[in-house]
Amino acid sequence: MAVSPASPYAPTDPPAGGAASAGPSPGSPPAAVATATAIAAGAMAGVASRLGLTTAFDAAHLNVTTPTGGLFPALPANVVGAALAGAASAVAAAAAVPRAVVAGIVTGGAGTLTTFASWQVGVTVAMVGPGEGGAGGWAPRVATAVTALMVGVALPLASYFAGHDAGRGVLALVRRRRRRRWLRRACKVSHSRGSLAEEDPSGAGGGGRRSRCAWEGCCAWLAFVAVCMVVVGVGGLAVAGVVADVHRQTAASILFAPIGALLRWQLASRLNPCVPSFPLGTFVANLCATAAAAALTAVTTTGTSSLSAGWVLRAAVAGGGGGLSTVSSWVGELIAAESRQAAWVYGTATVGVAQAASLLIYGILWRVRQ
């Protein structure tokens, strides 16, 4: 991803999906394992948070979002995830944070908390699908879809900026407090020569780097064990069928999330450098996720489905498709583009191609299954 050096909001672009900060070499196997484990753990937390926010703002609770309206169900999660990505990028750019930690938060957590595919499929459903979006003629449907597209771009962009500024402000406050404590200690031992000569209030010394590496490795193994426990426990409950379908769908969504997030991480790390002005990996991830989500949504929500395991497909859309696609990384790449023209080309191409694919796939399957 090409980053404009003049932009203070340029997001952290981790090597191989991680973060350019303290820790082992990004190409070493331990670093790759730590990064992948952190992304998987963050993806599980991200999709769980997204499902919770979607439920909280739906018509049955706060009544803010509607499936076929301008305020689409994934909007609250996209706004929160973009703010989280902005804050994490600001902190990672100014402080020594282990690569795996930043990757888990930005690529795994915020990347999976936001979903590009659900947003695009929601726009498609508003235009051609059943229910409210299918009534009232084509003009209201197109107006609703355009509103959802504009809101879906504007609010995450504003949220990313706000999160970035908030992250910088919190980091500056923490550093100011640490500096004041260090100065008070310096005054108390001012008669002891050299007692603080080796101390660094920023904590960026060589010993600190070694301790951070050891801490990163320990956290990576703990996260790996936690991920295995979650997979075994949640997967066992889902397969055994001891809970209701809605809870099994939530559990299965959490299990699908790491698959999509890890695939997006690899696509971005391998394809984004190919075209500096156009992050090809993120583009391919969002396009593939949107196409798959459109097909699965059409199969599970239109006509009379004979599938006895429809909740598995819906979980694949929410977890796998939501993990593969991302709004937070897409917004960060728009902000960090080489020029405004490059940002317009990348943003318009992503939305236009994804929406065209979604309309084509969903429209065909919806008409066939009527």
XYZ file of C-alpha atoms in Angstrom, residues 120-365:
246
model
C -22.752 -4.089 -0.611
C -25.216 -6.985 -0.476
C -27.513 -4.857 1.682
C -27.481 -2.173 -1.022
C -28.332 -4.832 -3.591
C -31.211 -6.186 -1.514
C -32.569 -2.655 -1.131
C -32.736 -2.336 -4.916
C -33.892 -5.734 -6.156
C -34.775 -7.830 -3.148
C -38.087 -8.641 -1.499
C -39.744 -6.733 1.314
C -39.607 -2.968 1.725
C -36.898 -2.614 -0.901
C -39.061 -4.318 -3.512
C -42.082 -2.027 -3.078
C -42.796 1.510 -4.193
C -41.197 1.490 -7.639
C -37.603 1.743 -8.752
C -37.000 5.426 -7.873
C -37.364 5.046 -4.072
C -35.267 1.877 -4.177
C -32.443 3.547 -6.098
C -32.574 6.554 -3.761
C -32.321 4.243 -0.747
C -29.391 2.375 -2.299
C -27.521 5.595 -3.124
C -28.106 6.828 0.428
C -26.712 3.588 1.845
C -23.631 3.872 -0.385
C -22.948 7.487 0.583
C -23.535 6.904 4.295
C -21.450 3.732 4.159
C -18.462 5.696 2.865
C -18.817 8.998 4.741
C -19.384 7.749 8.297
C -16.481 5.239 8.405
C -14.161 7.884 6.901
C -15.148 10.406 9.558
C -14.910 7.727 12.229
C -11.391 6.750 11.127
C -10.217 10.370 11.409
C -11.852 10.733 14.819
C -10.330 7.501 16.083
C -6.891 8.467 14.781
C -6.987 11.846 16.539
C -8.325 10.251 19.724
C -5.522 7.677 19.670
C -2.863 10.351 19.268
C -4.405 12.388 22.059
C -4.525 9.465 24.485
C -0.942 8.489 23.622
C 0.257 12.061 24.186
C -1.529 12.161 27.548
C 0.018 8.857 28.648
C 3.490 9.986 27.607
C 3.074 13.287 29.438
C 2.121 11.476 32.629
C 5.073 9.068 32.297
C 7.467 11.975 31.694
C 6.224 13.782 34.767
C 6.716 10.678 36.952
C 10.216 10.221 35.541
C 11.104 13.849 36.281
C 9.843 13.520 39.849
C 12.035 10.466 40.334
C 14.972 12.350 38.807
C 14.539 15.168 41.311
C 14.477 12.754 44.247
C 17.752 11.104 43.275
C 19.493 14.155 41.872
C 22.403 13.619 44.272
C 22.999 10.069 43.032
C 25.146 10.499 39.937
C 24.267 8.273 37.005
C 21.390 6.564 38.778
C 19.045 7.493 35.943
C 21.574 7.721 33.153
C 20.386 4.521 31.563
C 16.688 5.125 32.028
C 14.451 6.116 29.137
C 10.986 7.452 29.898
C 9.799 6.274 26.468
C 10.815 2.678 27.217
C 12.557 2.214 23.855
C 15.928 0.869 24.998
C 17.590 -2.354 23.912
C 16.561 -4.196 27.059
C 12.995 -3.066 26.521
C 13.121 -4.434 23.006
C 14.277 -7.832 24.238
C 11.593 -7.925 26.905
C 8.972 -6.985 24.333
C 10.088 -9.872 22.110
C 9.766 -12.322 24.997
C 6.409 -10.831 25.973
C 5.186 -11.133 22.366
C 6.155 -14.791 22.209
C 4.407 -15.553 25.498
C 1.258 -13.730 24.395
C 1.321 -15.553 21.055
C 1.319 -18.977 22.730
C -1.405 -17.938 25.177
C -3.509 -16.621 22.305
C -2.938 -19.847 20.363
C -4.151 -21.929 23.310
C -7.164 -19.618 23.748
C -8.072 -19.903 20.058
C -7.861 -23.706 20.202
C -10.077 -23.788 23.288
C -12.650 -21.497 21.682
C -12.681 -23.500 18.457
C -13.116 -26.818 20.260
C -15.724 -25.547 22.709
C -17.834 -23.462 20.349
C -17.498 -25.979 17.531
C -18.594 -28.806 19.789
C -21.700 -26.935 20.888
C -22.596 -26.006 17.298
C -22.137 -29.499 15.893
C -23.853 -31.213 18.793
C -26.911 -29.018 18.295
C -27.449 -28.477 22.023
C -28.383 -24.831 21.453
C -30.945 -23.098 19.257
C -30.286 -22.414 15.584
C -29.668 -18.701 16.183
C -27.008 -19.488 18.757
C -25.487 -22.174 16.571
C -25.338 -19.651 13.756
C -23.520 -17.174 16.016
C -21.070 -19.849 17.139
C -20.434 -20.969 13.570
C -19.911 -17.342 12.486
C -17.190 -16.973 15.104
C -15.510 -20.133 13.815
C -15.654 -18.993 10.176
C -14.179 -15.546 10.959
C -10.473 -16.538 11.231
C -10.617 -18.258 7.834
C -11.711 -15.088 6.074
C -9.403 -12.815 8.065
C -6.302 -14.947 7.445
C -7.093 -15.206 3.748
C -7.486 -11.418 3.537
C -4.201 -10.966 5.403
C -2.362 -13.151 2.885
C -4.018 -11.519 -0.126
C -3.106 -8.048 1.133
C 0.484 -8.954 1.984
C 1.108 -10.632 -1.373
C -0.919 -8.524 -3.844
C -0.961 -5.004 -2.374
C 2.718 -4.326 -3.242
C 2.116 -5.291 -6.893
C 0.375 -1.999 -7.732
C 1.481 0.749 -5.301
C -1.389 3.111 -6.195
C -4.071 0.389 -6.106
C -4.137 -2.083 -3.140
C -4.981 -5.128 -5.234
C -5.131 -7.598 -2.342
C -7.811 -5.715 -0.437
C -9.702 -5.147 -3.687
C -9.722 -8.883 -4.501
C -10.704 -9.802 -0.935
C -13.651 -7.389 -0.887
C -14.786 -8.436 -4.370
C -14.650 -12.181 -3.645
C -16.411 -11.748 -0.299
C -19.159 -9.641 -1.854
C -19.764 -12.159 -4.656
C -19.898 -15.088 -2.225
C -22.147 -13.197 0.198
C -24.538 -12.225 -2.608
C -24.851 -15.848 -3.732
C -25.320 -17.255 -0.227
C -27.778 -14.507 0.723
C -29.863 -15.173 -2.370
C -29.893 -18.903 -1.648
C -30.870 -18.568 2.009
C -33.340 -15.653 1.906
C -35.275 -16.023 -1.352
C -37.920 -18.491 -2.375
C -38.635 -21.617 -0.393
C -35.354 -23.064 0.702
C -35.077 -26.824 1.147
C -31.750 -26.568 2.934
C -31.877 -28.079 6.397
C -28.628 -26.396 7.380
C -29.388 -22.866 6.216
C -27.911 -21.490 9.409
C -24.501 -22.792 8.289
C -24.679 -20.746 5.078
C -25.828 -17.664 6.973
C -22.923 -18.164 9.371
C -20.546 -18.437 6.418
C -21.836 -15.085 5.142
C -21.550 -13.356 8.534
C -18.283 -14.948 9.646
C -16.302 -15.995 6.589
C -17.526 -13.285 4.220
C -17.385 -10.637 6.927
C -13.845 -11.675 7.844
C -12.652 -11.732 4.236
C -14.039 -8.280 3.473
C -13.183 -5.111 5.373
C -14.168 -1.472 5.482
C -11.560 -0.274 7.998
C -8.556 -1.276 5.862
C -10.276 0.031 2.741
C -10.908 3.403 4.365
C -7.322 3.548 5.655
C -6.014 2.855 2.159
C -8.183 5.614 0.708
C -6.729 8.065 3.216
C -3.158 6.909 2.564
C -3.424 6.989 -1.247
C -0.659 8.678 -3.238
C -3.049 11.338 -4.514
C -6.687 12.293 -4.427
C -7.077 10.938 -7.956
C -5.682 7.545 -6.890
C -8.087 7.480 -3.937
C -11.048 8.230 -6.202
C -10.023 5.537 -8.685
C -9.494 2.911 -5.995
C -12.641 3.722 -4.027
C -14.916 3.996 -7.070
C -13.541 0.835 -8.646
C -13.979 -1.177 -5.455
C -17.565 -0.093 -4.861
C -18.540 -0.170 -8.526
C -17.152 -3.603 -9.378
C -18.363 -5.152 -6.107
C -21.854 -3.731 -6.533
C -22.038 -4.859 -10.152
C -21.048 -8.405 -9.143
C -23.537 -8.396 -6.281
C -26.386 -7.147 -8.476
C -25.637 -9.709 -11.158
C -25.318 -12.721 -8.836
C -28.104 -11.838 -6.418
C -30.467 -10.668 -9.161
C -30.088 -13.830 -11.202
C -30.486 -16.190 -8.244
